[in-house]
Amino acid sequence: MQPLNLGITCYPTHGGSGVFATELGIKLAERGHSVAFVSYSTPLRLGALRDRVTFHEVHAEEYPLLQQFPYTLALAAKMVEVARSQNLQLLHVHYAIPFAPAAILAKQMAPDLDLRVITTLHGTDTSLVGAAPSFRPVTRFAIEQSDAVTTVSEALRAETIETFAVEREIDVIPNCIDPEHYAPDPGTPLAPAPAAARPLTMLHISNFRPVKRVDRVIDVFAAVRARVAGVRLLLVGDGPELPHALASARELGIEDDVETTGVVDDVAPLLSSSDLLLLPSDIESFGLVALEAMASGVPVVASCIGGLPEVVPDREAGYLIDAGDTEGMVAAASRVLSDTDLRARLGAAGRAHAVEHFSSERVVPQFEALYRRVLEAPRRVQETAPPGGAGSGRRSG
Ligand code: GMT
C-alpha cells in the first residue's frame, strides 16, 4: 500500500481510547506510513522517538480575557499548521468531543489541503452527552460531517445511531493488541515471580471512575477470598473511586490482601502474572483491558454489557455475568481461581481468540482500507439534518 501521511489526535492519557490510538499510530508507522500525533502532551504509550512518528504539542496561551482556554480552537489551528508542514492527507481523531469539531474546523480553514476527517467513537463520547445533553448537537454535527466514522463495537454503533439519530454509514473496527507484547509469560525481568511462588492474583485495571464499579470489585473479592485460600486483589490505576474502594476494604478487614500499584504505563507484565481479570463495569463499549487480559492468557470475569460480549467469548475465555449480579461474579471467579485446569483452558482459549480476531496485524489493515476509501471518495459535502425524533440515550460515567 502507498504510504500515507496521517494526523492522529487522542487524549494522551492511560484511558483505553488514548492507548489504542497511540498503539494504532505506532503500528501504522511500522507499516511505512508517517504519523503525526497532535495533542496537548505526548501520548503516554508513545515512549521513545520512532521512525516516521512525530509529536506536535498544542500550547495553552494565557490571556487574561480567556478564563477558560479555548483548546478546540488551538487544536484546530495546530492541526492546520501540522497538516501543512507534514503534508497530511487525513486527520484521524479518537473521541468526538472536542477533537472531531476541531478537525472539521481545520479542514474548513484550509480547503486547499483537501484534508479528510475520520472520527473514531470510543463510547465515553456518548456518556459525555448523557452527562451534558448540550453536547448532543455538536457531537451529532461532528459525526455527520466527518468523512468516515468508526465505532469500536457493534453495540456502540447501534447506540450511536439511537442517541444521535444519525443515518450515515458507520464502520465498526475493533480495538486491537500486539500479541507479542500482550502474551502469557513475556519472560521480561519486569515480570513478577512465576505462578508457583506468588499468591493467586485477581486483577482489576481501570481509571477508577464510577462506571467501573470498583465497589463491586471489592465485594466480589471479599466473597471469593472467603471461599478460595491465598487469593489477593491487585488494583492497578487510579481515579476518584479508589479511596472509597480502599476504605471499604478496611471496613471489611481485608485490606492486607488488597494491593495497589497506582498508574502503570505498561500493564503487560502485571497481566501475564495474574490469574483473573475482574471487570464488573456498568458500561463498557469495548473493554480494551479485557482484550489485553485474554491476549495475556488470563481468564476474564466481566459484566455482560455493551461491547464486552463481542470481545470475550462467554464460557470460553471467561464468564460474562449480568452487571450487578455480584453473586454470579463471585461464583464464576471462585470457580476459575480454584481450578487450575479450567484456568489454563480459559486462558489458552482467550489467547487464541484474541490473536485470531483482534491482533494488530488483522485490525490495522482495516483502518488502512478505510483511509484509502475515504481518500478515493469525492469530497464529502453533507448537510446536517435537523436533529429528529431519536432518544437521548443517556448513559452515566
Ligand atoms: O473506560 C474508560 O472510562 C476510558 C475510555 C476512554 O475513553 O479511553 O474507554 C473507552 O474506550 C476504550 C477504547 O475504545 C474502550 O475499551 C472502553 O470500553 C471505553 N469505556 C467505556 O465505554 C466506559
Short mmCIF file of C-alpha atoms and ligand atoms in Angstrom, two decimals:
data_model
loop_
_atom_site.label_atom_id
_atom_site.label_comp_id
_atom_site.label_asym_id
_atom_site.label_seq_id
_atom_site.Cartn_x
_atom_site.Cartn_y
_atom_site.Cartn_z
CA MET A 1 0.00 0.00 0.00
CA GLN A 2 1.19 3.50 -0.86
CA PRO A 3 2.41 5.13 2.40
CA LEU A 4 0.07 7.78 3.79
CA ASN A 5 0.64 10.90 5.87
CA LEU A 6 -1.75 10.87 8.80
CA GLY A 7 -2.52 13.04 11.78
CA ILE A 8 -3.79 11.36 14.95
CA THR A 9 -5.39 13.19 17.86
CA CYS A 10 -6.39 11.49 21.09
CA TYR A 11 -6.36 12.01 24.84
CA PRO A 12 -2.72 11.39 25.66
CA THR A 13 -3.57 9.51 28.87
CA HIS A 14 -3.96 5.94 30.12
CA GLY A 15 -7.60 5.72 29.02
CA GLY A 16 -8.40 2.99 26.52
CA SER A 17 -9.01 5.43 23.67
CA GLY A 18 -5.61 7.08 24.10
CA VAL A 19 -3.85 3.74 24.49
CA PHE A 20 -5.47 2.31 21.41
CA ALA A 21 -4.96 5.44 19.27
CA THR A 22 -1.29 5.55 20.20
CA GLU A 23 -0.71 1.88 19.50
CA LEU A 24 -2.56 2.22 16.19
CA GLY A 25 -0.27 5.12 15.23
CA ILE A 26 2.83 3.12 16.14
CA LYS A 27 1.67 0.13 14.10
CA LEU A 28 0.81 2.37 11.12
CA ALA A 29 4.31 3.87 11.27
CA GLU A 30 5.83 0.37 11.41
CA ARG A 31 3.90 -0.37 8.23
CA GLY A 32 5.51 2.57 6.44
CA HIS A 33 3.04 5.41 6.99
CA SER A 34 4.05 8.75 8.50
CA VAL A 35 2.08 9.59 11.63
CA ALA A 36 1.89 12.99 13.31
CA PHE A 37 0.36 13.00 16.80
CA VAL A 38 -1.26 16.33 17.65
CA SER A 39 -2.17 16.75 21.32
CA TYR A 40 -1.54 18.78 24.48
CA SER A 41 1.11 16.34 25.66
CA THR A 42 2.97 13.30 24.39
CA PRO A 43 0.71 10.23 24.43
CA LEU A 44 1.88 8.10 27.34
CA ARG A 45 2.29 4.92 25.37
CA LEU A 46 4.33 6.61 22.65
CA GLY A 47 7.60 6.11 24.50
CA ALA A 48 10.83 6.94 22.72
CA LEU A 49 11.10 8.63 19.34
CA ARG A 50 10.30 6.30 16.48
CA ASP A 51 10.81 6.32 12.75
CA ARG A 52 8.07 8.13 10.84
CA VAL A 53 6.37 9.31 14.08
CA THR A 54 6.27 12.96 15.14
CA PHE A 55 4.58 14.67 18.05
CA HIS A 56 3.19 18.22 17.84
CA GLU A 57 2.16 19.93 21.06
CA VAL A 58 -0.85 22.21 21.31
CA HIS A 59 0.15 25.08 23.59
CA ALA A 60 -2.21 26.78 26.00
CA GLU A 61 -1.69 30.51 25.58
CA GLU A 62 -2.53 32.58 28.65
CA TYR A 63 -4.55 35.74 28.18
CA PRO A 64 -6.45 37.49 30.99
CA LEU A 65 -9.68 37.71 29.00
CA LEU A 66 -9.77 33.96 28.46
CA GLN A 67 -10.96 32.46 31.70
CA GLN A 68 -11.02 29.10 30.03
CA PHE A 69 -8.51 28.37 27.35
CA PRO A 70 -10.26 27.60 24.01
CA TYR A 71 -8.46 24.31 23.43
CA THR A 72 -10.64 23.31 20.49
CA LEU A 73 -9.58 26.40 18.55
CA ALA A 74 -5.92 25.99 19.42
CA LEU A 75 -6.11 22.35 18.37
CA ALA A 76 -7.75 23.25 15.04
CA ALA A 77 -5.04 25.85 14.37
CA LYS A 78 -2.32 23.33 15.24
CA MET A 79 -3.93 20.70 13.03
CA VAL A 80 -3.76 23.09 10.07
CA GLU A 81 -0.14 24.00 10.84
CA VAL A 82 0.88 20.34 11.12
CA ALA A 83 -1.14 19.36 8.06
CA ARG A 84 0.84 21.90 6.05
CA SER A 85 4.25 21.07 7.47
CA GLN A 86 3.79 17.28 7.33
CA ASN A 87 1.71 17.14 4.14
CA LEU A 88 -1.09 15.35 5.98
CA GLN A 89 -3.83 13.76 3.91
CA LEU A 90 -6.17 12.97 6.74
CA LEU A 91 -6.87 13.62 10.40
CA HIS A 92 -7.95 10.63 12.46
CA VAL A 93 -9.42 11.73 15.77
CA HIS A 94 -10.17 9.39 18.65
CA TYR A 95 -13.10 10.79 20.58
CA ALA A 96 -15.75 13.09 19.24
CA ILE A 97 -15.54 15.86 21.80
CA PRO A 98 -13.72 18.14 21.23
CA PHE A 99 -11.48 16.56 18.61
CA ALA A 100 -13.93 15.97 15.78
CA PRO A 101 -15.26 19.56 15.66
CA ALA A 102 -11.63 20.77 15.81
CA ALA A 103 -10.68 18.55 12.86
CA ILE A 104 -13.71 19.67 10.85
CA LEU A 105 -12.81 23.28 11.54
CA ALA A 106 -9.20 22.60 10.47
CA LYS A 107 -10.45 21.07 7.24
CA GLN A 108 -12.60 24.10 6.53
CA MET A 109 -9.83 26.54 7.45
CA ALA A 110 -7.51 25.04 4.85
CA PRO A 111 -9.64 23.94 1.87
CA ASP A 112 -6.54 23.87 -0.34
CA LEU A 113 -5.20 20.91 1.68
CA ASP A 114 -8.26 18.77 0.93
CA LEU A 115 -7.97 17.12 4.34
CA ARG A 116 -10.23 14.21 5.24
CA VAL A 117 -11.53 13.64 8.77
CA ILE A 118 -12.07 10.25 10.35
CA THR A 119 -13.70 10.09 13.76
CA THR A 120 -13.46 7.01 15.95
CA LEU A 121 -16.03 6.89 18.73
CA HIS A 122 -14.93 5.08 21.87
CA GLY A 123 -18.12 5.19 23.86
CA THR A 124 -17.45 7.68 26.58
CA ASP A 125 -18.12 10.35 23.96
CA THR A 126 -21.72 9.20 24.25
CA SER A 127 -21.73 9.15 28.04
CA LEU A 128 -20.46 12.71 27.98
CA VAL A 129 -23.66 13.56 26.16
CA GLY A 130 -25.54 11.75 28.92
CA ALA A 131 -23.78 13.93 31.45
CA ALA A 132 -24.21 17.15 29.46
CA PRO A 133 -27.05 16.95 26.90
CA SER A 134 -25.96 20.31 25.49
CA PHE A 135 -23.12 18.42 23.77
CA ARG A 136 -25.56 16.39 21.71
CA PRO A 137 -25.98 18.79 18.74
CA VAL A 138 -22.26 19.40 18.40
CA THR A 139 -21.44 15.69 18.67
CA ARG A 140 -24.11 14.92 16.12
CA PHE A 141 -22.75 17.63 13.81
CA ALA A 142 -19.24 16.17 14.11
CA ILE A 143 -20.48 12.65 13.39
CA GLU A 144 -22.40 13.84 10.33
CA GLN A 145 -19.58 15.98 8.97
CA SER A 146 -16.71 13.50 9.37
CA ASP A 147 -15.65 11.80 6.15
CA ALA A 148 -15.87 8.48 7.97
CA VAL A 149 -16.91 7.38 11.43
CA THR A 150 -15.94 4.21 13.19
CA THR A 151 -17.09 2.69 16.45
CA VAL A 152 -15.18 0.12 18.46
CA SER A 153 -18.09 -2.34 18.64
CA GLU A 154 -21.44 -3.15 17.05
CA ALA A 155 -23.06 -2.27 20.36
CA LEU A 156 -21.59 1.23 20.25
CA ARG A 157 -22.62 1.62 16.62
CA ALA A 158 -26.24 0.83 17.49
CA GLU A 159 -26.13 3.12 20.49
CA THR A 160 -24.63 5.96 18.45
CA ILE A 161 -27.36 5.70 15.81
CA GLU A 162 -30.01 5.75 18.50
CA THR A 163 -28.51 8.50 20.62
CA PHE A 164 -27.70 10.89 17.80
CA ALA A 165 -30.35 9.96 15.24
CA VAL A 166 -27.73 9.73 12.53
CA GLU A 167 -28.34 7.94 9.27
CA ARG A 168 -24.83 7.98 7.89
CA GLU A 169 -22.62 4.95 7.35
CA ILE A 170 -20.67 3.92 10.44
CA ASP A 171 -17.90 1.32 10.24
CA VAL A 172 -17.16 -0.99 13.14
CA ILE A 173 -13.44 -1.52 13.60
CA PRO A 174 -12.49 -3.04 16.94
CA ASN A 175 -9.62 -2.22 19.24
CA CYS A 176 -6.59 -4.43 18.81
CA ILE A 177 -3.47 -5.63 20.62
CA ASP A 178 0.05 -6.56 19.71
CA PRO A 179 0.08 -10.27 20.58
CA GLU A 180 3.82 -10.19 21.11
CA HIS A 181 3.53 -7.50 23.72
CA TYR A 182 0.48 -8.92 25.48
CA ALA A 183 1.45 -12.54 25.87
CA PRO A 184 1.49 -15.16 28.58
CA ASP A 185 4.77 -15.03 30.47
CA PRO A 186 6.74 -12.48 28.40
CA GLY A 187 9.89 -13.53 30.25
CA THR A 188 10.96 -9.95 30.87
CA PRO A 189 12.87 -9.03 34.01
CA LEU A 190 9.84 -6.92 34.90
CA ALA A 191 7.62 -9.96 35.20
CA PRO A 192 6.95 -10.80 38.84
CA ALA A 193 7.73 -14.23 40.26
CA PRO A 194 6.37 -17.32 38.48
CA ALA A 195 2.90 -18.55 39.38
CA ALA A 196 4.03 -21.15 41.93
CA ALA A 197 5.88 -18.55 44.01
CA ARG A 198 3.16 -15.92 44.19
CA PRO A 199 -0.37 -15.80 45.58
CA LEU A 200 -3.34 -16.26 43.30
CA THR A 201 -4.00 -12.82 41.89
CA MET A 202 -7.32 -11.26 41.00
CA LEU A 203 -6.61 -8.14 38.95
CA HIS A 204 -8.63 -5.01 38.29
CA ILE A 205 -7.26 -2.33 35.97
CA SER A 206 -9.16 0.88 35.29
CA ASN A 207 -9.38 4.62 35.70
CA PHE A 208 -11.47 4.03 38.85
CA ARG A 209 -14.39 6.11 37.66
CA PRO A 210 -17.92 5.37 38.98
CA VAL A 211 -18.82 3.47 35.81
CA LYS A 212 -16.14 0.86 36.56
CA ARG A 213 -17.99 -0.17 39.76
CA VAL A 214 -14.94 -0.72 41.92
CA ASP A 215 -17.35 -1.21 44.82
CA ARG A 216 -18.35 -4.47 43.11
CA VAL A 217 -14.69 -5.40 42.71
CA ILE A 218 -14.24 -5.18 46.49
CA ASP A 219 -17.47 -7.05 47.25
CA VAL A 220 -16.65 -9.84 44.81
CA PHE A 221 -13.11 -10.13 46.11
CA ALA A 222 -14.24 -10.24 49.75
CA ALA A 223 -16.61 -13.14 48.99
CA VAL A 224 -14.09 -15.00 46.81
CA ARG A 225 -11.40 -14.62 49.49
CA ALA A 226 -13.72 -16.35 51.94
CA ARG A 227 -14.03 -19.31 49.56
CA VAL A 228 -10.60 -19.59 47.93
CA ALA A 229 -7.47 -19.67 50.10
CA GLY A 230 -4.48 -17.42 49.43
CA VAL A 231 -6.01 -15.05 46.92
CA ARG A 232 -5.07 -11.37 46.72
CA LEU A 233 -6.57 -8.45 44.84
CA LEU A 234 -4.31 -6.18 42.80
CA LEU A 235 -5.78 -2.78 41.88
CA VAL A 236 -3.95 -1.09 39.01
CA GLY A 237 -4.61 2.54 38.07
CA ASP A 238 -6.02 5.49 39.93
CA GLY A 239 -9.14 7.61 39.98
CA PRO A 240 -11.92 9.02 42.13
CA GLU A 241 -13.31 5.68 43.33
CA LEU A 242 -10.01 4.25 44.57
CA PRO A 243 -10.10 5.85 48.06
CA HIS A 244 -13.66 4.57 48.57
CA ALA A 245 -12.63 1.10 47.49
CA LEU A 246 -9.71 1.06 49.90
CA ALA A 247 -11.88 2.38 52.73
CA SER A 248 -14.39 -0.36 52.11
CA ALA A 249 -11.58 -2.97 52.08
CA ARG A 250 -10.51 -1.65 55.50
CA GLU A 251 -14.07 -1.83 56.83
CA LEU A 252 -14.32 -5.42 55.66
CA GLY A 253 -10.97 -6.24 57.29
CA ILE A 254 -9.45 -7.46 54.01
CA GLU A 255 -7.04 -4.59 53.39
CA ASP A 256 -3.94 -6.76 53.89
CA ASP A 257 -4.90 -8.76 50.81
CA VAL A 258 -5.60 -5.73 48.62
CA GLU A 259 -2.60 -4.18 46.89
CA THR A 260 -2.41 -1.09 44.70
CA THR A 261 0.16 -0.09 42.12
CA GLY A 262 -1.06 3.37 41.15
CA VAL A 263 -0.93 4.27 37.48
CA VAL A 264 1.28 1.94 35.47
CA ASP A 265 2.45 2.78 31.95
CA ASP A 266 2.81 -0.78 30.74
CA VAL A 267 0.40 -3.27 32.27
CA ALA A 268 1.56 -6.27 30.23
CA PRO A 269 3.87 -7.77 32.92
CA LEU A 270 1.16 -7.40 35.57
CA LEU A 271 -1.40 -9.08 33.34
CA SER A 272 0.77 -12.01 32.44
CA SER A 273 1.44 -12.74 36.10
CA SER A 274 -2.21 -12.62 37.17
CA ASP A 275 -4.85 -15.33 37.34
CA LEU A 276 -8.08 -13.49 36.67
CA LEU A 277 -9.23 -10.09 35.43
CA LEU A 278 -12.39 -8.71 37.00
CA LEU A 279 -14.30 -6.02 35.09
CA PRO A 280 -17.77 -5.51 36.61
CA SER A 281 -18.45 -2.18 34.82
CA ASP A 282 -21.87 -0.68 34.27
CA ILE A 283 -20.86 0.41 30.77
CA GLU A 284 -18.08 -0.75 28.50
CA SER A 285 -18.23 -0.02 24.80
CA PHE A 286 -15.39 -2.43 24.14
CA GLY A 287 -13.28 -3.23 27.21
CA LEU A 288 -9.73 -3.00 25.90
CA VAL A 289 -8.33 -4.26 29.18
CA ALA A 290 -10.36 -7.47 28.82
CA LEU A 291 -8.77 -7.99 25.41
CA GLU A 292 -5.32 -7.32 26.85
CA ALA A 293 -6.02 -9.91 29.57
CA MET A 294 -7.18 -12.51 27.05
CA ALA A 295 -4.09 -11.94 24.91
CA SER A 296 -2.02 -12.45 28.06
CA GLY A 297 -3.72 -15.81 28.69
CA VAL A 298 -5.72 -14.51 31.65
CA PRO A 299 -9.39 -15.51 32.12
CA VAL A 300 -11.89 -12.66 32.35
CA VAL A 301 -14.94 -12.29 34.56
CA ALA A 302 -16.87 -9.26 33.39
CA SER A 303 -20.28 -7.67 33.04
CA CYS A 304 -22.33 -8.86 30.11
CA ILE A 305 -22.72 -5.33 28.87
CA GLY A 306 -22.10 -3.07 25.85
CA GLY A 307 -19.35 -4.37 23.58
CA LEU A 308 -17.94 -6.94 26.02
CA PRO A 309 -19.86 -9.89 24.51
CA GLU A 310 -18.20 -9.04 21.17
CA VAL A 311 -14.78 -9.26 22.82
CA VAL A 312 -14.94 -12.04 25.41
CA PRO A 313 -16.43 -15.36 24.29
CA ASP A 314 -18.56 -16.39 27.27
CA ARG A 315 -17.56 -19.68 28.92
CA GLU A 316 -14.65 -19.99 26.51
CA ALA A 317 -12.31 -17.21 27.65
CA GLY A 318 -14.07 -16.40 30.90
CA TYR A 319 -17.55 -15.62 32.14
CA LEU A 320 -19.89 -12.77 31.29
CA ILE A 321 -22.35 -12.13 34.08
CA ASP A 322 -25.26 -9.69 34.28
CA ALA A 323 -23.94 -6.36 35.54
CA GLY A 324 -24.85 -6.15 39.20
CA ASP A 325 -25.09 -9.90 39.71
CA THR A 326 -22.38 -9.90 42.34
CA GLU A 327 -23.21 -13.43 43.47
CA GLY A 328 -22.84 -14.68 39.90
CA MET A 329 -19.44 -12.98 39.63
CA VAL A 330 -18.35 -14.46 42.96
CA ALA A 331 -19.32 -17.95 41.78
CA ALA A 332 -17.53 -17.54 38.44
CA ALA A 333 -14.38 -16.01 39.93
CA SER A 334 -14.21 -18.67 42.68
CA ARG A 335 -14.54 -21.43 40.11
CA VAL A 336 -11.76 -20.01 37.96
CA LEU A 337 -9.41 -19.36 40.86
CA SER A 338 -9.85 -22.75 42.47
CA ASP A 339 -9.48 -24.85 39.32
CA THR A 340 -6.02 -24.75 37.71
CA ASP A 341 -7.06 -26.76 34.65
CA LEU A 342 -10.11 -24.59 33.98
CA ARG A 343 -7.93 -21.50 34.33
CA ALA A 344 -5.41 -22.85 31.85
CA ARG A 345 -8.18 -23.81 29.42
CA LEU A 346 -9.90 -20.42 29.58
CA GLY A 347 -6.56 -18.63 29.35
CA ALA A 348 -5.44 -20.57 26.27
CA ALA A 349 -8.80 -20.11 24.53
CA GLY A 350 -8.79 -16.38 25.30
CA ARG A 351 -5.29 -16.01 23.94
CA ALA A 352 -6.22 -17.86 20.74
CA HIS A 353 -9.38 -15.78 20.30
CA ALA A 354 -7.54 -12.51 20.88
CA VAL A 355 -4.80 -13.39 18.41
CA GLU A 356 -7.23 -14.62 15.77
CA HIS A 357 -9.72 -11.75 15.90
CA PHE A 358 -8.01 -8.75 17.47
CA SER A 359 -4.32 -8.80 16.58
CA SER A 360 -2.99 -5.52 15.20
CA GLU A 361 -1.96 -7.44 12.09
CA ARG A 362 -5.61 -8.15 11.44
CA VAL A 363 -7.16 -4.87 12.54
CA VAL A 364 -4.71 -2.20 11.33
CA PRO A 365 -5.29 -3.13 7.64
CA GLN A 366 -8.98 -2.42 8.22
CA PHE A 367 -8.04 1.16 9.07
CA GLU A 368 -5.74 1.34 6.05
CA ALA A 369 -8.59 0.21 3.82
CA LEU A 370 -10.85 2.84 5.36
CA TYR A 371 -8.24 5.57 4.86
CA ARG A 372 -7.86 4.54 1.22
CA ARG A 373 -11.63 4.51 0.71
CA VAL A 374 -12.00 7.96 2.23
CA LEU A 375 -9.14 9.42 0.21
CA GLU A 376 -10.51 7.99 -3.02
CA ALA A 377 -14.05 9.20 -2.38
CA PRO A 378 -15.11 12.59 -3.68
CA ARG A 379 -15.12 15.36 -1.09
CA ARG A 380 -17.96 14.88 1.34
CA VAL A 381 -20.42 17.74 1.23
CA GLN A 382 -23.26 16.93 3.52
CA GLU A 383 -25.86 18.92 5.27
CA THR A 384 -26.50 18.02 8.85
CA ALA A 385 -30.15 17.10 9.08
CA PRO A 386 -32.11 18.74 11.87
CA PRO A 387 -31.97 16.61 14.99
CA GLY A 388 -35.05 14.50 14.97
CA GLY A 389 -37.02 12.08 16.98
CA ALA A 390 -34.33 9.87 18.39
CA GLY A 391 -33.91 9.01 22.01
CA SER A 392 -31.46 10.84 24.15
CA GLY A 393 -29.83 7.50 25.00
CA ARG A 394 -28.34 8.76 28.25
CA ARG A 395 -25.51 6.92 29.88
CA SER A 396 -23.67 7.75 33.01
CA GLY A 397 -19.99 7.64 33.76
O1 GMT B 1 -13.08 3.20 30.17
C1 GMT B 1 -12.91 4.39 30.26
O2 GMT B 1 -13.52 5.10 31.06
C2 GMT B 1 -11.88 5.06 29.37
C3 GMT B 1 -12.47 5.18 27.99
C4 GMT B 1 -11.65 6.08 27.10
O3 GMT B 1 -12.28 6.95 26.53
O4 GMT B 1 -10.47 5.93 26.95
O5 GMT B 1 -12.59 3.89 27.43
C5 GMT B 1 -13.49 3.74 26.36
O6 GMT B 1 -12.73 3.47 25.18
C6 GMT B 1 -11.99 2.25 25.25
C7 GMT B 1 -11.18 2.10 23.96
O7 GMT B 1 -12.01 2.01 22.87
C8 GMT B 1 -12.93 1.06 25.47
O8 GMT B 1 -12.18 -0.13 25.56
C9 GMT B 1 -13.73 1.26 26.76
O9 GMT B 1 -14.66 0.21 26.86
C10 GMT B 1 -14.45 2.59 26.70
N1 GMT B 1 -15.06 2.85 28.01
C11 GMT B 1 -16.39 2.84 28.21
O10 GMT B 1 -17.19 2.59 27.35
C12 GMT B 1 -16.80 3.13 29.62
#
